[in-house]
Amino acid sequence: TWFSSALWPFSTLGWPDDTADLRAFYPNSVLVTGYDILFFWVARMMMFGLYAMRDQLPEQAVPFRVVALHGLVRDQFGKKMSKSRGNTVDPLDWVDRFGADATRFTLARGANPGGDIAISEEWAAGSRNFCNKLWNAVRFALLNGAHVPATPLESSLAPVAYSVPDRWILSRLAAVTTEVDELFEQFEFGKVCDVLYHFAWDEVCDWYLELAKVPLADPATAPTTQRVLGYVLDSLLRLLHPFVPFVTDALWTTLTGG
């Protein structure tokens, strides 16, 4: 099994012939795998690549440059899932009960490099509630005339035009975007989910949406807050899209008309 698996990076691309696929896709960049098969699979792919591609330069002979190790999925008590214990989870059952996005977000939120993931139905239910929170936030925004500005905010309005809550949420959005970009580069998917979860729930929904109700009720200030709210939600949905693709796609399409 592991011998044939070690051939995978190049044998699937037409090797030993010099094919267009082999030139295009070998070497690859990132391998994502569990830590438990580092010796069985990862090391063997590296050795076989160096042997099979020995006519290439060393940097072209290795099958990948980065290995991102993730943990194993365990039950809520931290025990390894097995049929004999009866503690396995059918992901299709969770998709039916909680939704595909909630199931995906639950797994991603626990995906810390090299650390095992303990999951339970409570986690999946919490992820479903998070998706509902996003849905309600966008619904509130649309009912109050929020829209994505056609031109960048910074070029269309002077800073003095923004209320204090507007300036605060835009500042937080910029900081969160920078943090998320850095975490993605480090394959810290669990931390990305956690940052976005708390930003969306605690800051956007619990604070900003409440604070925005006052300027939204005033015809003099409503247009500015409508644009800021649309801009923030547009950005938030983009940031969350890798983790909750179906909900964010539906909401973003409705919000932007795009």
PDB file of C-alpha atoms in Angstrom:
ATOM      1  CA  THR A   1       0.000   0.000   0.000  1.00  0.00           C
ATOM      2  CA  TRP A   2       2.612   2.567   1.046  1.00  0.00           C
ATOM      3  CA  PHE A   3       4.954   1.584  -1.791  1.00  0.00           C
ATOM      4  CA  SER A   4       2.335   2.387  -4.425  1.00  0.00           C
ATOM      5  CA  SER A   5       1.226   5.469  -2.481  1.00  0.00           C
ATOM      6  CA  ALA A   6       4.804   6.757  -2.534  1.00  0.00           C
ATOM      7  CA  LEU A   7       4.622   6.795  -6.357  1.00  0.00           C
ATOM      8  CA  TRP A   8       1.493   8.942  -6.370  1.00  0.00           C
ATOM      9  CA  PRO A   9       2.945  12.464  -6.962  1.00  0.00           C
ATOM     10  CA  PHE A  10       4.491  11.546 -10.323  1.00  0.00           C
ATOM     11  CA  SER A  11       2.963   8.219 -11.446  1.00  0.00           C
ATOM     12  CA  THR A  12      -0.470   9.832 -11.845  1.00  0.00           C
ATOM     13  CA  LEU A  13       1.012  12.444 -14.192  1.00  0.00           C
ATOM     14  CA  GLY A  14       2.367  10.078 -16.837  1.00  0.00           C
ATOM     15  CA  TRP A  15       5.837   9.344 -15.480  1.00  0.00           C
ATOM     16  CA  PRO A  16       8.277   7.938 -16.678  1.00  0.00           C
ATOM     17  CA  ASP A  17       7.272   9.771 -19.869  1.00  0.00           C
ATOM     18  CA  ASP A  18       7.975  13.484 -20.002  1.00  0.00           C
ATOM     19  CA  THR A  19       4.343  14.576 -20.214  1.00  0.00           C
ATOM     20  CA  ALA A  20       2.774  18.044 -20.182  1.00  0.00           C
ATOM     21  CA  ASP A  21       0.991  17.145 -16.924  1.00  0.00           C
ATOM     22  CA  LEU A  22       4.259  16.150 -15.277  1.00  0.00           C
ATOM     23  CA  ARG A  23       5.904  19.425 -16.304  1.00  0.00           C
ATOM     24  CA  ALA A  24       2.902  21.451 -15.124  1.00  0.00           C
ATOM     25  CA  PHE A  25       2.120  19.773 -11.810  1.00  0.00           C
ATOM     26  CA  TYR A  26       5.438  18.372 -10.554  1.00  0.00           C
ATOM     27  CA  PRO A  27       6.693  19.499  -8.172  1.00  0.00           C
ATOM     28  CA  ASN A  28       3.599  20.628  -6.310  1.00  0.00           C
ATOM     29  CA  SER A  29       3.622  23.179  -3.495  1.00  0.00           C
ATOM     30  CA  VAL A  30       1.731  21.970  -0.406  1.00  0.00           C
ATOM     31  CA  LEU A  31       0.847  18.537   0.961  1.00  0.00           C
ATOM     32  CA  VAL A  32      -1.952  18.444   3.546  1.00  0.00           C
ATOM     33  CA  THR A  33      -2.106  15.238   5.584  1.00  0.00           C
ATOM     34  CA  GLY A  34      -2.499  13.743   9.033  1.00  0.00           C
ATOM     35  CA  TYR A  35       0.521  13.501  11.323  1.00  0.00           C
ATOM     36  CA  ASP A  36      -0.001   9.762  11.833  1.00  0.00           C
ATOM     37  CA  ILE A  37       1.278   8.887   8.328  1.00  0.00           C
ATOM     38  CA  LEU A  38       4.296  11.199   8.280  1.00  0.00           C
ATOM     39  CA  PHE A  39       6.649   8.196   8.243  1.00  0.00           C
ATOM     40  CA  PHE A  40       4.446   5.828   6.223  1.00  0.00           C
ATOM     41  CA  TRP A  41       3.568   8.157   3.363  1.00  0.00           C
ATOM     42  CA  VAL A  42       5.155  11.607   3.449  1.00  0.00           C
ATOM     43  CA  ALA A  43       8.761  10.474   3.895  1.00  0.00           C
ATOM     44  CA  ARG A  44       8.361   7.795   1.212  1.00  0.00           C
ATOM     45  CA  MET A  45       6.941  10.240  -1.332  1.00  0.00           C
ATOM     46  CA  MET A  46       9.917  12.510  -0.677  1.00  0.00           C
ATOM     47  CA  MET A  47      12.461   9.691  -1.118  1.00  0.00           C
ATOM     48  CA  PHE A  48      10.782   8.242  -4.211  1.00  0.00           C
ATOM     49  CA  GLY A  49      10.512  11.705  -5.755  1.00  0.00           C
ATOM     50  CA  LEU A  50      14.195  12.356  -5.252  1.00  0.00           C
ATOM     51  CA  TYR A  51      14.953   8.961  -6.832  1.00  0.00           C
ATOM     52  CA  ALA A  52      12.517   9.060  -9.770  1.00  0.00           C
ATOM     53  CA  MET A  53      13.293  12.701 -10.621  1.00  0.00           C
ATOM     54  CA  ARG A  54      17.041  12.455 -10.019  1.00  0.00           C
ATOM     55  CA  ASP A  55      17.731  13.918 -13.481  1.00  0.00           C
ATOM     56  CA  GLN A  56      16.150  17.179 -12.318  1.00  0.00           C
ATOM     57  CA  LEU A  57      17.677  19.864 -10.146  1.00  0.00           C
ATOM     58  CA  PRO A  58      17.141  19.121  -6.421  1.00  0.00           C
ATOM     59  CA  GLU A  59      14.474  21.837  -6.039  1.00  0.00           C
ATOM     60  CA  GLN A  60      12.569  20.266  -8.955  1.00  0.00           C
ATOM     61  CA  ALA A  61      13.022  16.673  -7.762  1.00  0.00           C
ATOM     62  CA  VAL A  62      11.146  16.941  -4.459  1.00  0.00           C
ATOM     63  CA  PRO A  63       7.365  16.394  -4.813  1.00  0.00           C
ATOM     64  CA  PHE A  64       6.359  19.310  -2.527  1.00  0.00           C
ATOM     65  CA  ARG A  65       7.944  22.122  -0.538  1.00  0.00           C
ATOM     66  CA  VAL A  66       5.543  22.458   2.407  1.00  0.00           C
ATOM     67  CA  VAL A  67       3.833  19.796   4.541  1.00  0.00           C
ATOM     68  CA  ALA A  68       0.795  20.969   6.527  1.00  0.00           C
ATOM     69  CA  LEU A  69       0.000  18.381   9.189  1.00  0.00           C
ATOM     70  CA  HIS A  70      -3.505  18.237  10.653  1.00  0.00           C
ATOM     71  CA  GLY A  71      -4.818  16.162  13.535  1.00  0.00           C
ATOM     72  CA  LEU A  72      -7.220  13.259  13.729  1.00  0.00           C
ATOM     73  CA  VAL A  73     -10.950  13.615  14.295  1.00  0.00           C
ATOM     74  CA  ARG A  74     -11.928  12.246  17.707  1.00  0.00           C
ATOM     75  CA  ASP A  75     -15.198  12.069  19.613  1.00  0.00           C
ATOM     76  CA  GLN A  76     -16.274  14.646  22.198  1.00  0.00           C
ATOM     77  CA  PHE A  77     -14.363  12.797  24.928  1.00  0.00           C
ATOM     78  CA  GLY A  78     -11.127  12.776  22.934  1.00  0.00           C
ATOM     79  CA  LYS A  79     -11.281   9.077  22.045  1.00  0.00           C
ATOM     80  CA  LYS A  80     -10.350   7.880  18.563  1.00  0.00           C
ATOM     81  CA  MET A  81     -13.416   7.085  16.499  1.00  0.00           C
ATOM     82  CA  SER A  82     -13.899   3.413  15.680  1.00  0.00           C
ATOM     83  CA  LYS A  83     -16.759   1.152  14.669  1.00  0.00           C
ATOM     84  CA  SER A  84     -16.137  -1.180  17.609  1.00  0.00           C
ATOM     85  CA  ARG A  85     -16.628   1.697  20.076  1.00  0.00           C
ATOM     86  CA  GLY A  86     -19.687   2.912  18.208  1.00  0.00           C
ATOM     87  CA  ASN A  87     -18.556   6.544  18.510  1.00  0.00           C
ATOM     88  CA  THR A  88     -18.245   7.364  14.821  1.00  0.00           C
ATOM     89  CA  VAL A  89     -20.118  10.207  13.161  1.00  0.00           C
ATOM     90  CA  ASP A  90     -21.789   9.961   9.757  1.00  0.00           C
ATOM     91  CA  PRO A  91     -21.026  13.325   8.102  1.00  0.00           C
ATOM     92  CA  LEU A  92     -23.999  12.944   5.760  1.00  0.00           C
ATOM     93  CA  ASP A  93     -26.270  12.686   8.808  1.00  0.00           C
ATOM     94  CA  TRP A  94     -24.819  15.964  10.127  1.00  0.00           C
ATOM     95  CA  VAL A  95     -25.260  17.579   6.714  1.00  0.00           C
ATOM     96  CA  ASP A  96     -28.941  16.603   6.753  1.00  0.00           C
ATOM     97  CA  ARG A  97     -29.475  17.802  10.334  1.00  0.00           C
ATOM     98  CA  PHE A  98     -27.259  20.865  10.590  1.00  0.00           C
ATOM     99  CA  GLY A  99     -26.351  21.764   7.002  1.00  0.00           C
ATOM    100  CA  ALA A 100     -23.242  21.289   4.878  1.00  0.00           C
ATOM    101  CA  ASP A 101     -21.786  24.644   5.911  1.00  0.00           C
ATOM    102  CA  ALA A 102     -22.242  23.969   9.623  1.00  0.00           C
ATOM    103  CA  THR A 103     -20.551  20.565   9.280  1.00  0.00           C
ATOM    104  CA  ARG A 104     -17.666  22.088   7.320  1.00  0.00           C
ATOM    105  CA  PHE A 105     -17.238  24.996   9.755  1.00  0.00           C
ATOM    106  CA  THR A 106     -17.271  22.618  12.730  1.00  0.00           C
ATOM    107  CA  LEU A 107     -14.373  20.584  11.306  1.00  0.00           C
ATOM    108  CA  ALA A 108     -12.443  23.640  10.127  1.00  0.00           C
ATOM    109  CA  ARG A 109     -12.748  25.391  13.476  1.00  0.00           C
ATOM    110  CA  GLY A 110     -11.000  22.488  15.174  1.00  0.00           C
ATOM    111  CA  ALA A 111      -8.292  22.140  12.514  1.00  0.00           C
ATOM    112  CA  ASN A 112      -5.192  23.268  14.368  1.00  0.00           C
ATOM    113  CA  PRO A 113      -1.900  22.023  12.855  1.00  0.00           C
ATOM    114  CA  GLY A 114      -0.892  18.714  14.388  1.00  0.00           C
ATOM    115  CA  GLY A 115      -3.643  18.782  17.009  1.00  0.00           C
ATOM    116  CA  ASP A 116      -6.501  16.300  17.165  1.00  0.00           C
ATOM    117  CA  ILE A 117     -10.080  17.532  16.778  1.00  0.00           C
ATOM    118  CA  ALA A 118     -12.705  16.568  19.353  1.00  0.00           C
ATOM    119  CA  ILE A 119     -16.146  17.124  17.841  1.00  0.00           C
ATOM    120  CA  SER A 120     -19.689  16.706  19.100  1.00  0.00           C
ATOM    121  CA  GLU A 121     -23.216  17.509  18.035  1.00  0.00           C
ATOM    122  CA  GLU A 122     -23.114  20.615  20.248  1.00  0.00           C
ATOM    123  CA  TRP A 123     -20.317  22.003  18.067  1.00  0.00           C
ATOM    124  CA  ALA A 124     -22.314  21.360  14.905  1.00  0.00           C
ATOM    125  CA  ALA A 125     -25.435  22.936  16.426  1.00  0.00           C
ATOM    126  CA  GLY A 126     -23.365  25.990  17.370  1.00  0.00           C
ATOM    127  CA  SER A 127     -22.076  26.265  13.809  1.00  0.00           C
ATOM    128  CA  ARG A 128     -25.643  26.073  12.496  1.00  0.00           C
ATOM    129  CA  ASN A 129     -26.609  28.915  14.852  1.00  0.00           C
ATOM    130  CA  PHE A 130     -23.673  30.921  13.512  1.00  0.00           C
ATOM    131  CA  CYS A 131     -24.912  30.468   9.934  1.00  0.00           C
ATOM    132  CA  ASN A 132     -28.378  31.596  11.067  1.00  0.00           C
ATOM    133  CA  LYS A 133     -26.797  34.647  12.708  1.00  0.00           C
ATOM    134  CA  LEU A 134     -25.145  35.619   9.413  1.00  0.00           C
ATOM    135  CA  TRP A 135     -28.437  35.145   7.570  1.00  0.00           C
ATOM    136  CA  ASN A 136     -30.303  37.371  10.009  1.00  0.00           C
ATOM    137  CA  ALA A 137     -27.590  40.044   9.909  1.00  0.00           C
ATOM    138  CA  VAL A 138     -27.774  40.347   6.123  1.00  0.00           C
ATOM    139  CA  ARG A 139     -31.574  40.290   6.252  1.00  0.00           C
ATOM    140  CA  PHE A 140     -31.527  43.168   8.766  1.00  0.00           C
ATOM    141  CA  ALA A 141     -29.087  45.083   6.573  1.00  0.00           C
ATOM    142  CA  LEU A 142     -31.179  44.686   3.426  1.00  0.00           C
ATOM    143  CA  LEU A 143     -34.391  45.691   5.220  1.00  0.00           C
ATOM    144  CA  ASN A 144     -32.595  48.880   6.270  1.00  0.00           C
ATOM    145  CA  GLY A 145     -31.306  49.781   2.812  1.00  0.00           C
ATOM    146  CA  ALA A 146     -27.709  48.590   3.144  1.00  0.00           C
ATOM    147  CA  HIS A 147     -25.830  48.247  -0.118  1.00  0.00           C
ATOM    148  CA  VAL A 148     -22.289  47.732  -1.327  1.00  0.00           C
ATOM    149  CA  PRO A 149     -20.872  51.078  -2.533  1.00  0.00           C
ATOM    150  CA  ALA A 150     -19.965  51.265  -6.200  1.00  0.00           C
ATOM    151  CA  THR A 151     -16.767  53.172  -5.393  1.00  0.00           C
ATOM    152  CA  PRO A 152     -14.290  52.538  -2.547  1.00  0.00           C
ATOM    153  CA  LEU A 153     -15.415  54.066   0.725  1.00  0.00           C
ATOM    154  CA  GLU A 154     -12.166  55.932   1.287  1.00  0.00           C
ATOM    155  CA  SER A 155     -12.419  57.753  -2.051  1.00  0.00           C
ATOM    156  CA  SER A 156     -16.089  58.685  -1.816  1.00  0.00           C
ATOM    157  CA  LEU A 157     -16.469  60.046   1.723  1.00  0.00           C
ATOM    158  CA  ALA A 158     -14.342  62.168   4.022  1.00  0.00           C
ATOM    159  CA  PRO A 159     -13.538  60.545   7.400  1.00  0.00           C
ATOM    160  CA  VAL A 160     -15.604  63.182   9.219  1.00  0.00           C
ATOM    161  CA  ALA A 161     -18.718  61.842   7.479  1.00  0.00           C
ATOM    162  CA  TYR A 162     -18.555  58.613   9.452  1.00  0.00           C
ATOM    163  CA  SER A 163     -20.071  58.127  12.880  1.00  0.00           C
ATOM    164  CA  VAL A 164     -17.919  56.783  15.703  1.00  0.00           C
ATOM    165  CA  PRO A 165     -19.432  53.259  15.348  1.00  0.00           C
ATOM    166  CA  ASP A 166     -18.741  53.394  11.579  1.00  0.00           C
ATOM    167  CA  ARG A 167     -15.097  54.294  12.114  1.00  0.00           C
ATOM    168  CA  TRP A 168     -14.754  51.636  14.802  1.00  0.00           C
ATOM    169  CA  ILE A 169     -16.147  48.763  12.724  1.00  0.00           C
ATOM    170  CA  LEU A 170     -14.100  49.759   9.663  1.00  0.00           C
ATOM    171  CA  SER A 171     -10.971  49.799  11.806  1.00  0.00           C
ATOM    172  CA  ARG A 172     -11.780  46.382  13.239  1.00  0.00           C
ATOM    173  CA  LEU A 173     -12.532  44.990   9.770  1.00  0.00           C
ATOM    174  CA  ALA A 174      -9.127  46.150   8.504  1.00  0.00           C
ATOM    175  CA  ALA A 175      -7.348  44.594  11.498  1.00  0.00           C
ATOM    176  CA  VAL A 176      -9.255  41.301  11.199  1.00  0.00           C
ATOM    177  CA  THR A 177      -8.570  41.079   7.443  1.00  0.00           C
ATOM    178  CA  THR A 178      -4.835  41.519   8.018  1.00  0.00           C
ATOM    179  CA  GLU A 179      -4.847  38.906  10.785  1.00  0.00           C
ATOM    180  CA  VAL A 180      -6.828  36.402   8.700  1.00  0.00           C
ATOM    181  CA  ASP A 181      -4.501  36.816   5.705  1.00  0.00           C
ATOM    182  CA  GLU A 182      -1.488  36.073   7.907  1.00  0.00           C
ATOM    183  CA  LEU A 183      -3.158  33.031   9.482  1.00  0.00           C
ATOM    184  CA  PHE A 184      -4.102  31.614   6.065  1.00  0.00           C
ATOM    185  CA  GLU A 185      -0.442  31.819   5.028  1.00  0.00           C
ATOM    186  CA  GLN A 186       0.430  29.739   8.103  1.00  0.00           C
ATOM    187  CA  PHE A 187      -2.378  27.178   7.458  1.00  0.00           C
ATOM    188  CA  GLU A 188      -3.954  28.108  10.818  1.00  0.00           C
ATOM    189  CA  PHE A 189      -7.500  27.340   9.673  1.00  0.00           C
ATOM    190  CA  GLY A 190      -8.839  26.795  13.185  1.00  0.00           C
ATOM    191  CA  LYS A 191      -7.589  30.202  14.291  1.00  0.00           C
ATOM    192  CA  VAL A 192      -9.042  31.851  11.169  1.00  0.00           C
ATOM    193  CA  CYS A 193     -12.458  30.390  11.994  1.00  0.00           C
ATOM    194  CA  ASP A 194     -12.208  31.553  15.594  1.00  0.00           C
ATOM    195  CA  VAL A 195     -11.215  35.101  14.645  1.00  0.00           C
ATOM    196  CA  LEU A 196     -14.022  35.396  12.087  1.00  0.00           C
ATOM    197  CA  TYR A 197     -16.588  33.772  14.396  1.00  0.00           C
ATOM    198  CA  HIS A 198     -15.990  36.285  17.186  1.00  0.00           C
ATOM    199  CA  PHE A 199     -15.703  39.253  14.822  1.00  0.00           C
ATOM    200  CA  ALA A 200     -18.965  38.378  13.077  1.00  0.00           C
ATOM    201  CA  TRP A 201     -20.949  37.441  16.171  1.00  0.00           C
ATOM    202  CA  ASP A 202     -19.540  39.700  18.912  1.00  0.00           C
ATOM    203  CA  GLU A 203     -18.522  42.836  17.046  1.00  0.00           C
ATOM    204  CA  VAL A 204     -20.617  43.031  13.871  1.00  0.00           C
ATOM    205  CA  CYS A 205     -23.884  41.494  15.086  1.00  0.00           C
ATOM    206  CA  ASP A 206     -23.956  42.184  18.831  1.00  0.00           C
ATOM    207  CA  TRP A 207     -22.424  45.671  18.724  1.00  0.00           C
ATOM    208  CA  TYR A 208     -22.375  47.322  15.328  1.00  0.00           C
ATOM    209  CA  LEU A 209     -25.843  46.295  14.163  1.00  0.00           C
ATOM    210  CA  GLU A 210     -27.293  47.598  17.420  1.00  0.00           C
ATOM    211  CA  LEU A 211     -25.322  50.860  17.266  1.00  0.00           C
ATOM    212  CA  ALA A 212     -26.244  51.322  13.590  1.00  0.00           C
ATOM    213  CA  LYS A 213     -29.967  51.403  14.336  1.00  0.00           C
ATOM    214  CA  VAL A 214     -29.745  55.037  15.497  1.00  0.00           C
ATOM    215  CA  PRO A 215     -28.064  56.531  12.390  1.00  0.00           C
ATOM    216  CA  LEU A 216     -30.164  54.280  10.132  1.00  0.00           C
ATOM    217  CA  ALA A 217     -33.303  55.882  11.578  1.00  0.00           C
ATOM    218  CA  ASP A 218     -32.042  59.395  10.758  1.00  0.00           C
ATOM    219  CA  PRO A 219     -32.421  60.463   7.078  1.00  0.00           C
ATOM    220  CA  ALA A 220     -29.341  62.679   7.440  1.00  0.00           C
ATOM    221  CA  THR A 221     -26.993  59.889   8.518  1.00  0.00           C
ATOM    222  CA  ALA A 222     -28.672  56.794   7.068  1.00  0.00           C
ATOM    223  CA  PRO A 223     -26.985  56.878   3.597  1.00  0.00           C
ATOM    224  CA  THR A 224     -23.493  56.749   5.080  1.00  0.00           C
ATOM    225  CA  THR A 225     -24.266  53.931   7.519  1.00  0.00           C
ATOM    226  CA  GLN A 226     -26.074  51.987   4.769  1.00  0.00           C
ATOM    227  CA  ARG A 227     -22.907  52.068   2.680  1.00  0.00           C
ATOM    228  CA  VAL A 228     -20.624  51.172   5.576  1.00  0.00           C
ATOM    229  CA  LEU A 229     -22.878  48.284   6.625  1.00  0.00           C
ATOM    230  CA  GLY A 230     -22.976  46.957   3.069  1.00  0.00           C
ATOM    231  CA  TYR A 231     -19.203  47.260   2.743  1.00  0.00           C
ATOM    232  CA  VAL A 232     -18.546  45.449   6.043  1.00  0.00           C
ATOM    233  CA  LEU A 233     -20.910  42.578   5.249  1.00  0.00           C
ATOM    234  CA  ASP A 234     -19.512  42.242   1.719  1.00  0.00           C
ATOM    235  CA  SER A 235     -15.996  41.886   3.156  1.00  0.00           C
ATOM    236  CA  LEU A 236     -17.088  39.564   5.967  1.00  0.00           C
ATOM    237  CA  LEU A 237     -18.873  37.196   3.575  1.00  0.00           C
ATOM    238  CA  ARG A 238     -15.764  37.046   1.376  1.00  0.00           C
ATOM    239  CA  LEU A 239     -13.567  36.232   4.375  1.00  0.00           C
ATOM    240  CA  LEU A 240     -15.940  33.473   5.520  1.00  0.00           C
ATOM    241  CA  HIS A 241     -16.518  31.997   2.060  1.00  0.00           C
ATOM    242  CA  PRO A 242     -13.829  29.251   2.256  1.00  0.00           C
ATOM    243  CA  PHE A 243     -15.499  27.864   5.382  1.00  0.00           C
ATOM    244  CA  VAL A 244     -19.236  28.378   4.781  1.00  0.00           C
ATOM    245  CA  PRO A 245     -19.429  28.521   0.978  1.00  0.00           C
ATOM    246  CA  PHE A 246     -23.133  27.900   0.391  1.00  0.00           C
ATOM    247  CA  VAL A 247     -24.574  30.372   2.895  1.00  0.00           C
ATOM    248  CA  THR A 248     -22.076  33.107   2.028  1.00  0.00           C
ATOM    249  CA  ASP A 249     -22.664  32.629  -1.703  1.00  0.00           C
ATOM    250  CA  ALA A 250     -26.419  33.002  -1.288  1.00  0.00           C
ATOM    251  CA  LEU A 251     -26.102  36.031   1.002  1.00  0.00           C
ATOM    252  CA  TRP A 252     -23.393  37.770  -1.037  1.00  0.00           C
ATOM    253  CA  THR A 253     -25.356  37.337  -4.271  1.00  0.00           C
ATOM    254  CA  THR A 254     -28.455  38.835  -2.627  1.00  0.00           C
ATOM    255  CA  LEU A 255     -26.511  41.680  -1.030  1.00  0.00           C
ATOM    256  CA  THR A 256     -24.474  42.709  -4.073  1.00  0.00           C
ATOM    257  CA  GLY A 257     -26.603  41.548  -6.987  1.00  0.00           C
ATOM    258  CA  GLY A 258     -23.408  40.043  -8.348  1.00  0.00           C
TER     259      GLY A 258
END
